[in-house]
Amino acid sequence: MLHAHAQPNLKLSAKNSTLQITDVTEEAAKLEAYDGHERVWCGRDDERGLTALVGIHNTVLGPALGGTRVWAHESFEAGLTDVLRLSRGMTYKAAIAGVPFGGGKAVIIADPKKDKTPALLEAYAEMLAALEGQYFTGEDVGLTLADADFLRERTTNVTGTTKGGSGNPSPVTAQGVFLGLKAAFAHRRGHDKLDGVKVAVQGLGSVGWSLCEKLHAEGAKLNVADIDKDAAERARVQFGADIAPTTEILFVEADILAPCALGGLFAGDTIPKLNAEIIAGAANNQLARHEDARLLMERGILYAPDYVINAGGLMNVAAELAPGGYDREATMQMVKEIPATLSAIFKKADAENRPTNDVASDIAMARIKARKA
Ligand code: NAD
């Protein structure tokens, strides 16, 4: 079977493909996480083990750009909710970062350690090729640089590769998070010297590890956790980090908490138990709900909005797609502006006694509205 019925905008190039692509926007619209998304595509290939969702949230500022997450969501609905929340976050991230792209993201429902076979990635590459022009992707949790290269060999709309791209964006993301974390610390303490400052890091993957390297180099005292025990042990050896149980890391006593794993962390049941003054980390969608930022504010916790502090990776991949080609220096210059953007948000939030992410989303929405007008 070639592809699904009534898909006027999509063309599968591979002959005899077992992939089916369907528009699941209507199904997505029934979920709480739906936010007027323009389109949600589902690619299924039972033979090759693929269930992929591509969420295209808003393309007012440009074509949708956002990474692909490979994760064993407990259900199709959980994956759909994830892609809706992630793609919406990309719209805000691109608008704040000032890159000419819209919000999109993909989720492949599969265990990245067991199910991510070449056949599955082949099928996903066919889906990406069919979405050409609508969606550009790159790495996210569970999708490595090698995977991005594999996809790029088969379709053009993949960034963050070594195949004519700029490589893995994670170190650039980590640099932006590091600078943003220092800006948050300076906002509260009046200086940004991290010597002896206690930082709790959840997740020691591409971004979390790179962030730990930078924090350790500045003398921060690290407390870390990862579901991968070897990664935590490496951090103990390399950075002298304390290791916390994964169930405890969010609640340990620390000056700064840096979430660098998955989202949905801060909600009514977890916020009262937090023991950090500042939250500044890479994870996308750290808040369970946008409104939960108010609870953080009421507890006196300074929250660096995730899509502002973690925009370095997006800036990097967006630069690959710029008409003049990738310019590393100009990209790093953009990343250096992340702390100033955050400081302005913190000051405005303080002055207006509002949650930081309300201020940030106002800025993003104003930019989108201005373009529409
Ligand atoms: P990654 O897959 O390399 O690392 C994630 C790490 O978190 C893994 O080591 C995993 O074992 C660990 N982990 C998962 N669940 C955990 C838990 N409950 N407790 C402790 N550890 C846990 O991913 P990454 O690229 O480093 O991304 C980390 C986060 O930052 C994600 O939310 C991602 O969406 C976000 N982000 C990444 C980039 C980027 O450039 N890579 C850019 C922006 C945002």
XYZ file of C-alpha atoms and ligand atoms in Angstrom:
417
model
C 0.000 0.000 0.000
C 1.445 3.365 -0.850
C -0.116 5.909 1.410
C -3.219 7.131 3.057
C -6.327 8.347 1.426
C -7.017 12.023 0.920
C -3.555 13.397 1.578
C -3.334 16.096 -1.059
C -0.316 17.750 0.538
C 1.842 14.695 0.962
C 3.576 12.517 -1.565
C 5.503 9.418 -0.641
C 8.404 9.001 -2.984
C 9.293 5.391 -2.142
C 7.497 2.912 -4.340
C 5.746 0.024 -2.582
C 6.176 1.761 0.730
C 4.387 0.222 3.689
C 4.153 3.635 5.319
C 0.790 5.296 5.834
C 0.496 8.949 6.673
C -2.746 10.331 8.021
C -3.925 13.692 9.211
C -4.839 13.317 12.904
C -5.496 16.995 13.626
C -9.140 16.324 14.474
C -8.185 13.640 16.963
C -5.555 15.947 18.463
C -8.113 18.745 18.796
C -9.965 16.677 21.408
C -7.006 16.775 23.778
C -6.372 19.444 26.406
C -2.883 20.086 25.000
C -4.315 21.124 21.604
C -3.749 24.809 21.017
C -5.064 25.530 17.548
C -2.274 23.499 15.963
C -2.268 23.902 12.210
C -1.748 20.211 11.464
C -0.804 16.976 13.149
C 0.410 14.097 10.988
C 0.681 10.468 12.003
C 3.007 8.111 10.149
C 2.471 4.415 10.726
C 4.379 1.495 9.348
C 3.566 -1.743 11.145
C 6.124 -3.745 9.183
C 8.951 -1.431 10.108
C 7.705 -0.643 13.624
C 7.061 3.071 13.134
C 4.457 5.188 14.880
C 5.470 8.814 14.409
C 3.602 12.029 15.101
C 4.547 15.380 13.627
C 2.915 18.420 15.206
C 2.891 21.653 13.253
C 1.735 24.297 15.697
C 2.155 27.671 14.048
C 3.957 28.725 10.883
C 3.292 32.469 10.914
C 6.988 33.233 11.408
C 8.225 30.524 9.022
C 8.203 26.776 8.325
C 8.007 24.483 11.336
C 11.343 23.526 12.872
C 11.893 21.268 15.862
C 13.605 18.035 16.865
C 12.341 14.478 16.859
C 11.895 12.725 20.184
C 12.069 8.939 20.392
C 10.404 7.769 23.567
C 8.303 4.809 24.707
C 5.180 6.789 25.607
C 2.706 4.675 27.513
C -0.039 5.243 24.941
C -0.756 6.872 21.589
C -2.617 9.637 23.432
C 0.409 10.309 25.661
C 2.574 10.637 22.544
C 0.033 12.917 20.932
C -0.107 15.116 24.037
C 3.694 15.259 24.076
C 3.950 16.315 20.432
C 1.263 18.965 20.925
C 3.022 20.465 23.935
C 6.477 20.254 22.390
C 5.492 21.792 19.058
C 3.678 24.648 20.794
C 6.798 25.314 22.848
C 8.820 25.561 19.629
C 6.567 28.343 18.357
C 7.311 30.401 21.465
C 10.981 29.463 21.378
C 11.463 30.552 17.774
C 9.565 33.790 18.339
C 11.635 34.748 21.401
C 14.884 33.643 19.768
C 14.091 35.782 16.736
C 14.623 33.031 14.165
C 12.405 32.928 11.062
C 10.755 29.591 11.823
C 7.525 28.290 13.230
C 6.800 25.678 15.866
C 6.961 22.001 15.040
C 8.114 18.846 16.705
C 7.944 15.106 16.160
C 7.556 12.158 18.460
C 8.347 8.567 17.535
C 6.632 6.258 19.973
C 9.359 3.668 20.528
C 11.990 2.736 23.060
C 15.170 4.400 21.738
C 17.336 1.631 23.212
C 15.380 -1.344 21.840
C 13.083 -0.336 18.990
C 15.048 2.264 17.012
C 16.036 0.004 14.131
C 17.394 1.120 10.745
C 14.071 -0.026 9.249
C 12.128 2.241 11.600
C 14.379 5.180 10.753
C 14.042 4.383 7.017
C 10.279 4.604 7.342
C 10.561 7.851 9.299
C 12.859 9.315 6.644
C 10.142 8.573 4.068
C 7.647 10.423 6.224
C 9.971 13.425 6.546
C 10.542 13.462 2.800
C 6.796 13.528 2.246
C 6.561 16.523 4.596
C 9.220 18.447 2.689
C 8.658 22.163 2.991
C 6.335 21.792 5.998
C 8.671 20.479 8.674
C 12.418 20.512 9.405
C 13.789 18.334 12.162
C 16.912 17.434 14.129
C 17.963 15.704 17.377
C 15.986 15.485 20.581
C 15.800 12.974 23.415
C 16.374 9.507 21.957
C 17.489 10.718 18.512
C 21.261 10.934 18.220
C 23.628 12.654 15.841
C 24.190 9.310 14.075
C 20.407 8.956 13.635
C 20.153 12.502 12.270
C 22.942 11.694 9.794
C 21.120 8.511 8.780
C 17.945 10.507 8.112
C 19.860 13.261 6.286
C 21.278 10.717 3.860
C 17.683 9.955 2.851
C 15.929 13.318 3.008
C 16.985 16.957 2.982
C 14.825 18.402 5.757
C 17.100 17.306 8.607
C 19.382 19.683 10.517
C 22.057 19.200 13.175
C 23.925 16.619 11.112
C 27.520 16.141 10.033
C 26.210 15.706 6.452
C 26.585 19.319 5.424
C 25.204 20.543 8.734
C 26.721 21.894 11.938
C 26.654 18.673 13.974
C 24.871 18.018 17.223
C 23.244 21.225 18.573
C 23.414 20.029 22.207
C 26.706 21.763 23.151
C 25.261 25.034 21.845
C 22.089 24.464 23.855
C 24.230 23.742 26.919
C 26.197 26.950 26.420
C 22.965 28.976 26.307
C 21.628 27.190 29.395
C 24.890 27.832 31.228
C 24.819 31.562 30.410
C 21.109 31.744 31.240
C 21.635 29.949 34.547
C 24.302 32.494 35.459
C 21.932 35.338 34.543
C 19.271 33.851 36.816
C 21.769 33.488 39.647
C 22.973 37.063 39.146
C 19.384 38.319 39.189
C 18.940 36.883 42.671
C 22.393 37.239 44.183
C 23.830 40.256 42.404
C 26.843 38.376 40.998
C 27.390 35.310 38.803
C 30.324 33.551 40.508
C 29.349 29.910 40.782
C 32.209 28.813 43.020
C 30.699 26.634 45.761
C 27.158 27.176 44.454
C 25.026 24.044 44.744
C 23.462 22.933 41.471
C 21.197 19.883 41.160
C 21.165 18.462 37.632
C 18.467 16.032 36.514
C 19.539 14.134 33.385
C 23.099 13.658 32.185
C 22.492 13.268 28.473
C 23.856 15.430 25.666
C 22.897 18.756 27.233
C 23.031 17.843 30.926
C 26.529 16.421 30.663
C 27.885 19.383 28.755
C 26.269 21.733 31.288
C 27.903 19.807 34.158
C 31.314 20.238 32.512
C 30.848 24.000 32.447
C 29.448 24.196 35.986
C 32.259 22.034 37.338
C 34.862 24.216 35.592
C 33.423 27.220 37.491
C 33.581 25.452 40.839
C 29.884 24.634 41.301
C 29.033 21.755 43.651
C 27.022 19.233 41.671
C 24.317 16.852 42.795
C 23.126 14.720 39.878
C 20.697 11.975 38.894
C 20.098 9.920 35.794
C 18.077 6.769 35.213
C 21.265 5.581 33.511
C 23.332 4.672 36.585
C 26.581 4.591 34.594
C 26.133 8.237 33.585
C 25.640 9.239 37.235
C 28.711 7.247 38.232
C 30.790 8.948 35.515
C 29.688 12.339 36.891
C 30.758 11.274 40.385
C 34.201 10.338 39.100
C 34.691 13.248 36.702
C 33.052 16.110 38.587
C 33.075 14.879 42.195
C 29.269 15.049 41.983
C 26.973 13.675 44.642
C 24.431 11.251 43.247
C 20.794 11.608 44.267
C 18.081 9.024 43.656
C 16.129 9.872 40.492
C 13.001 10.186 42.628
C 14.674 12.799 44.842
C 16.770 15.017 42.573
C 14.043 17.619 42.070
C 13.674 18.049 45.821
C 17.272 18.157 47.041
C 18.516 21.283 48.770
C 20.291 23.400 46.158
C 20.774 26.971 45.046
C 19.841 26.060 41.474
C 17.882 23.167 40.021
C 18.722 22.387 36.380
C 16.215 19.970 34.826
C 17.843 18.397 31.749
C 15.729 15.272 31.204
C 12.022 15.277 30.373
C 9.174 17.692 31.055
C 5.977 17.844 33.115
C 7.962 18.232 36.351
C 6.477 21.173 38.175
C 2.888 20.944 39.318
C 0.719 21.356 42.394
C 2.080 18.201 44.010
C 5.812 18.781 43.361
C 6.211 22.551 43.755
C 5.650 22.594 47.549
C 8.480 20.065 47.925
C 11.135 21.981 45.960
C 14.241 23.127 47.828
C 15.979 25.313 45.268
C 15.794 29.066 44.850
C 16.232 29.030 41.078
C 15.117 26.702 38.274
C 17.283 27.008 35.183
C 17.645 23.981 32.940
C 17.367 22.626 29.417
C 14.337 20.348 29.558
C 11.391 21.318 27.391
C 7.956 21.777 28.999
C 9.173 21.752 32.575
C 5.829 23.032 33.861
C 2.933 20.590 33.892
C 0.662 23.514 33.026
C 1.474 27.098 32.074
C -0.414 28.303 35.199
C 1.888 26.375 37.517
C 4.533 29.075 37.150
C 2.428 31.177 39.504
C 2.901 28.565 42.236
C 6.669 28.795 41.711
C 6.502 32.559 41.972
C 4.456 32.368 45.155
C 7.125 30.126 46.657
C 9.795 32.696 45.768
C 11.409 30.410 43.172
C 12.839 32.156 40.131
C 11.920 30.176 37.012
C 13.899 30.676 33.801
C 11.284 29.870 31.118
C 12.491 26.705 29.417
C 11.980 27.828 25.844
C 13.994 30.987 26.475
C 16.981 29.427 28.231
C 17.230 26.353 25.976
C 16.970 28.166 22.622
C 20.678 27.787 21.738
C 20.122 24.530 19.871
C 17.303 26.040 17.835
C 19.442 29.073 17.003
C 22.143 26.698 15.811
C 19.970 24.552 13.547
C 18.059 27.574 12.253
C 21.406 29.059 11.216
C 22.043 25.975 9.072
C 18.951 26.785 7.065
C 19.784 30.483 6.637
C 20.099 31.609 3.007
C 23.810 32.408 3.407
C 24.589 29.071 5.074
C 25.799 28.302 8.588
C 27.821 30.970 10.379
C 29.151 29.689 13.707
C 30.294 33.068 14.968
C 26.964 34.769 14.292
C 25.171 31.839 15.971
C 27.282 32.028 19.120
C 26.634 35.752 19.182
C 22.891 35.040 19.258
C 23.395 32.533 22.055
C 25.255 35.187 24.057
C 22.070 37.251 24.001
C 20.086 34.606 25.910
C 21.142 35.922 29.367
C 20.144 39.495 28.455
C 16.763 38.280 27.182
C 16.231 36.373 30.421
C 17.342 39.267 32.627
C 14.850 41.558 30.910
C 12.089 38.976 31.495
C 13.043 38.581 35.162
C 13.018 42.349 35.723
C 9.671 42.836 34.024
C 8.178 39.920 35.961
C 9.416 41.396 39.252
C 8.156 44.864 38.385
C 4.721 43.569 37.409
C 4.583 40.826 40.048
C 3.822 38.248 37.357
C 5.235 34.788 36.606
C 8.264 34.855 34.316
C 6.653 32.619 31.725
C 3.631 34.916 31.424
C 6.010 37.735 30.540
C 7.901 35.503 28.099
C 4.775 34.224 26.347
C 3.473 37.794 25.981
C 6.667 38.726 24.123
C 6.396 35.686 21.844
C 2.708 36.231 21.086
C 3.261 39.924 20.367
C 5.883 39.020 17.753
C 3.582 36.532 16.073
C 0.664 38.967 16.079
C 2.856 41.731 14.667
C 3.833 39.461 11.747
C 0.233 38.489 11.105
C -0.908 42.116 11.050
P 19.338 13.125 26.015
O 18.437 12.036 25.580
O 20.722 13.167 25.481
O 19.444 13.113 27.611
C 18.369 12.952 28.468
C 18.918 12.268 29.736
O 17.921 12.275 30.727
C 19.317 10.814 29.484
O 20.614 10.581 29.995
C 18.243 10.026 30.268
O 18.733 8.799 30.791
C 17.921 11.015 31.377
N 16.624 10.836 32.024
C 15.432 10.551 31.453
N 14.474 10.481 32.403
C 15.083 10.766 33.574
C 14.619 10.866 34.921
N 13.349 10.670 35.253
N 15.523 11.171 35.879
C 16.819 11.378 35.577
N 17.313 11.276 34.330
C 16.452 10.981 33.335
O 18.565 14.493 25.736
P 19.167 15.959 25.593
O 19.379 16.236 24.158
O 20.279 16.132 26.567
O 17.910 16.836 26.041
C 17.571 16.988 27.409
C 16.341 17.901 27.519
O 16.645 19.177 26.941
C 15.098 17.416 26.778
O 13.928 17.808 27.454
C 15.176 18.139 25.451
O 13.922 18.257 24.824
C 15.717 19.474 25.911
N 16.391 20.215 24.850
C 17.459 19.681 24.206
C 18.103 20.410 23.207
C 19.296 19.874 22.480
O 19.959 20.637 21.757
N 19.639 18.599 22.655
C 17.643 21.690 22.877
C 16.574 22.230 23.579
C 15.950 21.472 24.554
